[in-house]
Short mmCIF file of C-alpha atoms in Angstrom, two decimals:
data_model
loop_
_atom_site.label_atom_id
_atom_site.label_comp_id
_atom_site.label_asym_id
_atom_site.label_seq_id
_atom_site.Cartn_x
_atom_site.Cartn_y
_atom_site.Cartn_z
CA MET L 1 -29.67 4.75 -15.86
CA GLY L 2 -30.86 2.14 -13.39
CA ASN L 3 -29.55 1.70 -9.90
CA PRO L 4 -26.12 3.31 -9.35
CA SER L 5 -23.35 1.31 -7.79
CA ILE L 6 -22.70 2.39 -4.22
CA ALA L 7 -19.34 4.03 -3.63
CA GLN L 8 -17.28 2.79 -0.72
CA ALA L 9 -18.87 4.14 2.47
CA PRO L 10 -17.06 5.12 5.64
CA ALA L 11 -17.14 2.72 8.57
CA HIS L 12 -20.49 2.47 10.36
CA ILE L 13 -21.21 5.56 12.41
CA ASP L 14 -23.33 6.31 15.45
CA ARG L 15 -25.60 8.76 13.66
CA HIS L 16 -26.87 10.48 16.81
CA GLU L 17 -23.37 11.16 18.15
CA ASP L 18 -22.08 12.09 14.70
CA LEU L 19 -24.88 14.64 14.24
CA ARG L 20 -24.30 16.06 17.72
CA GLN L 21 -20.60 16.58 17.02
CA ARG L 22 -21.25 18.24 13.67
CA LEU L 23 -23.86 20.57 15.15
CA THR L 24 -21.43 21.76 17.83
CA LEU L 25 -18.98 22.87 15.12
CA LEU L 26 -21.46 25.11 13.33
CA LYS L 27 -21.30 28.89 13.68
CA PRO L 28 -24.40 31.13 13.82
CA GLU L 29 -23.49 32.60 10.43
CA ASP L 30 -23.39 29.20 8.69
CA THR L 31 -26.33 29.07 6.28
CA VAL L 32 -27.58 27.00 3.34
CA ARG L 33 -29.80 28.03 0.44
CA GLY L 34 -33.28 26.58 0.36
CA VAL L 35 -32.60 25.04 -3.06
CA ILE L 36 -30.13 22.68 -1.38
CA LEU L 37 -32.63 21.72 1.32
CA ASN L 38 -35.29 21.17 -1.32
CA GLY L 39 -32.85 18.86 -3.07
CA VAL L 40 -32.78 16.74 0.09
CA MET L 41 -36.59 16.70 0.16
CA GLU L 42 -36.82 15.71 -3.51
CA ALA L 43 -34.43 12.83 -2.86
CA VAL L 44 -36.69 11.72 0.01
CA ARG L 45 -39.67 11.78 -2.37
CA VAL L 46 -37.83 9.60 -4.86
CA LEU L 47 -36.47 7.17 -2.28
CA GLY L 48 -39.45 7.29 0.12
CA ASP L 49 -42.76 9.12 -0.06
CA GLU L 50 -44.63 12.28 0.93
CA THR L 51 -45.19 11.01 4.46
CA LEU L 52 -41.45 10.92 5.04
CA VAL L 53 -41.09 14.38 3.51
CA ARG L 54 -43.62 15.79 5.99
CA GLN L 55 -41.85 14.06 8.89
CA CYS L 56 -38.55 15.65 7.88
CA LEU L 57 -40.07 19.12 7.55
CA ASP L 58 -41.71 18.76 10.96
CA VAL L 59 -38.31 18.09 12.54
CA VAL L 60 -36.97 21.46 11.33
CA GLY L 61 -40.24 23.33 11.97
CA GLU L 62 -40.96 24.21 8.33
CA LYS L 63 -44.06 23.69 6.21
CA ARG L 64 -42.20 24.43 2.98
CA LEU L 65 -38.73 25.51 1.93
CA VAL L 66 -38.09 28.44 -0.40
CA ASP L 67 -35.26 27.97 -2.90
CA PHE L 68 -33.78 31.46 -2.58
CA PHE L 69 -34.07 31.80 1.20
CA SER L 70 -31.07 31.13 3.42
CA TYR L 71 -31.63 28.71 6.30
CA PRO L 72 -29.40 27.90 9.28
CA SER L 73 -27.03 25.07 8.43
CA HIS L 74 -28.24 23.07 11.41
CA LYS L 75 -31.57 22.59 9.60
CA HIS L 76 -29.74 21.12 6.61
CA LEU L 77 -27.92 18.64 8.83
CA GLN L 78 -31.08 17.74 10.73
CA LEU L 79 -32.93 17.10 7.47
CA ILE L 80 -30.18 14.84 6.15
CA TYR L 81 -29.81 12.79 9.33
CA THR L 82 -33.56 12.52 9.90
CA ALA L 83 -34.21 11.43 6.32
CA ALA L 84 -31.40 8.86 6.28
CA GLY L 85 -32.62 7.48 9.61
CA LEU L 86 -36.11 7.05 8.15
CA LEU L 87 -34.77 5.40 4.98
CA ASP L 88 -32.03 3.17 6.38
CA ALA L 89 -34.20 0.08 6.91
CA ARG L 90 -35.49 0.33 3.34
CA TYR L 91 -32.00 0.54 1.80
CA GLY L 92 -29.96 -1.65 4.13
CA SER L 93 -27.96 0.85 6.13
CA PHE L 94 -27.78 4.46 7.26
CA GLU L 95 -24.66 5.05 5.13
CA LYS L 96 -26.28 3.65 1.97
CA ALA L 97 -29.33 5.86 2.55
CA LEU L 98 -27.01 8.88 2.87
CA TRP L 99 -25.23 7.96 -0.36
CA LEU L 100 -28.46 7.52 -2.30
CA MET L 101 -29.85 10.80 -0.97
CA GLY L 102 -26.70 12.62 -2.12
CA TYR L 103 -26.84 10.91 -5.52
CA HIS L 104 -30.48 11.75 -6.19
CA GLY L 105 -30.08 15.25 -4.74
CA GLY L 106 -27.17 15.84 -7.12
CA LYS L 107 -29.14 14.52 -10.09
CA ASN L 108 -32.04 16.77 -9.13
CA PHE L 109 -29.75 19.83 -9.16
CA LEU L 110 -28.13 18.85 -12.47
CA SER L 111 -31.60 18.45 -13.99
CA SER L 112 -32.58 21.96 -12.88
CA THR L 113 -32.04 25.04 -15.04
CA PRO L 114 -28.80 26.08 -13.26
CA GLY L 115 -27.57 22.49 -13.37
CA LYS L 116 -28.25 22.15 -17.09
CA VAL L 117 -26.33 25.37 -17.69
CA LEU L 118 -23.45 23.90 -15.68
CA LEU L 119 -23.51 20.68 -17.70
CA LEU L 120 -23.97 22.19 -21.15
CA GLY L 121 -21.61 25.10 -20.70
CA GLN L 122 -18.41 23.14 -20.10
CA GLY L 123 -17.77 20.87 -23.06
CA SER L 124 -15.60 18.35 -21.20
CA PHE L 125 -15.69 16.55 -17.88
CA LYS L 126 -12.50 18.28 -16.79
CA ARG L 127 -14.05 21.71 -17.34
CA LEU L 128 -17.25 20.56 -15.65
CA LEU L 129 -15.31 19.45 -12.57
CA GLU L 130 -13.50 22.79 -12.48
CA ALA L 131 -16.92 24.48 -12.28
CA VAL L 132 -18.18 22.33 -9.40
CA PRO L 133 -16.64 24.52 -6.62
CA THR L 134 -18.73 27.44 -7.91
CA ALA L 135 -21.87 25.30 -7.76
CA PHE L 136 -21.06 24.24 -4.18
CA SER L 137 -20.36 27.82 -3.08
CA VAL L 138 -23.77 28.98 -4.32
CA GLY L 139 -25.45 26.54 -1.97
CA GLY L 140 -23.96 27.60 1.35
CA ASN L 141 -22.32 30.46 3.19
CA GLY L 142 -18.74 29.86 4.32
CA LEU L 143 -18.22 26.70 2.26
CA LYS L 144 -14.99 26.71 0.26
CA SER L 145 -13.88 24.08 -2.22
CA GLU L 146 -11.24 23.44 -4.85
CA VAL L 147 -10.15 20.83 -7.37
CA ARG L 148 -6.56 19.55 -7.39
CA TRP L 149 -5.54 17.57 -10.45
CA THR L 150 -3.59 14.38 -9.83
CA GLY L 151 -3.52 13.11 -13.43
CA PRO L 152 -5.26 13.45 -16.81
CA THR L 153 -8.23 11.43 -15.55
CA SER L 154 -8.00 11.90 -11.79
CA ALA L 155 -8.46 14.68 -9.27
CA VAL L 156 -9.12 15.41 -5.62
CA PHE L 157 -12.11 17.56 -4.71
CA ILE L 158 -11.51 19.36 -1.41
CA LEU L 159 -14.22 20.92 0.77
CA ASP L 160 -13.33 23.30 3.59
CA ARG L 161 -15.85 23.70 6.44
CA ASP L 162 -17.44 20.47 5.31
CA PHE L 163 -20.19 19.49 7.76
CA ILE L 164 -22.01 16.99 5.55
CA PRO L 165 -21.44 13.24 6.15
CA PRO L 166 -18.97 11.84 3.59
CA ALA L 167 -21.32 9.20 2.18
CA TYR L 168 -23.79 11.95 1.21
CA THR L 169 -21.12 14.02 -0.58
CA GLU L 170 -19.78 10.89 -2.32
CA GLY L 171 -23.23 10.32 -3.77
CA THR L 172 -23.55 13.96 -4.80
CA LEU L 173 -20.25 13.87 -6.70
CA GLN L 174 -21.11 10.49 -8.25
CA SER L 175 -24.19 12.13 -9.81
CA LEU L 176 -21.79 13.94 -12.17
CA GLU L 177 -21.81 10.71 -14.17
CA ILE L 178 -24.99 11.92 -15.89
CA SER L 179 -22.64 14.15 -17.91
CA LYS L 180 -21.82 10.89 -19.78
CA VAL L 181 -18.29 10.61 -18.39
CA LYS L 182 -17.18 6.98 -18.42
CA GLY L 183 -16.18 4.97 -15.37
CA LEU L 184 -16.49 7.73 -12.78
CA ARG L 185 -15.58 6.59 -9.27
CA VAL L 186 -15.62 8.71 -6.12
CA ARG L 187 -13.90 7.79 -2.86
CA TRP L 188 -13.78 9.80 0.36
CA ARG L 189 -10.51 9.77 2.28
CA PRO L 190 -10.20 10.70 5.97
CA THR L 191 -8.48 13.97 6.77
CA GLU L 192 -8.62 16.75 9.35
CA THR L 193 -11.85 17.94 10.98
CA LEU L 194 -14.10 20.00 8.70
CA VAL L 195 -12.00 19.27 5.61
CA GLY L 196 -13.42 16.70 3.21
CA GLU L 197 -11.27 15.15 0.47
CA TYR L 198 -12.81 13.10 -2.33
CA GLU L 199 -10.76 11.24 -4.93
CA LEU L 200 -12.32 11.11 -8.41
CA THR L 201 -11.14 8.87 -11.24
CA TRP L 202 -12.63 8.25 -14.67
CA GLU L 203 -11.74 6.77 -18.04
#
């Protein structure tokens, strides 16, 4: 497919302060499946190399991540912020690194067996998008999401208890373009704390 076009990123953030604030909002029961963390690591392999993968794993005190294990959500956040910080010089900015990590992580999931089932089982982009909340809920405990239709080729994807930086989620949703939908564009819009809203339009 070549290099994807970068969706509009939020204004430049202080990544250390942003991570600190997000970590303080987590609850002890917030967890993420290892398959999601491994998606982050696979994106780092594609965008970086094995040395960066090992550095990220060292930060969270893991030698390997098991797909079906549940890990504390703070490890997911630490992996994302560490990886983007290591990749930002290579890709021009911290936000662009986040976006690319989300995009490649999303493509990695959609290329997996569950992802292929999700893609092949829908028959249309609208039905695929309606199935995305289920895919998101499998990845983490306490995460709720829904799709609100705003037109025949537009919708808003809403995430409740959304701790992930918007640029990363924008990239993840943009990866749905591998379903062959035409002209997909994803834009984050600011809203209340822990609620993420993402506008999607297509042809």
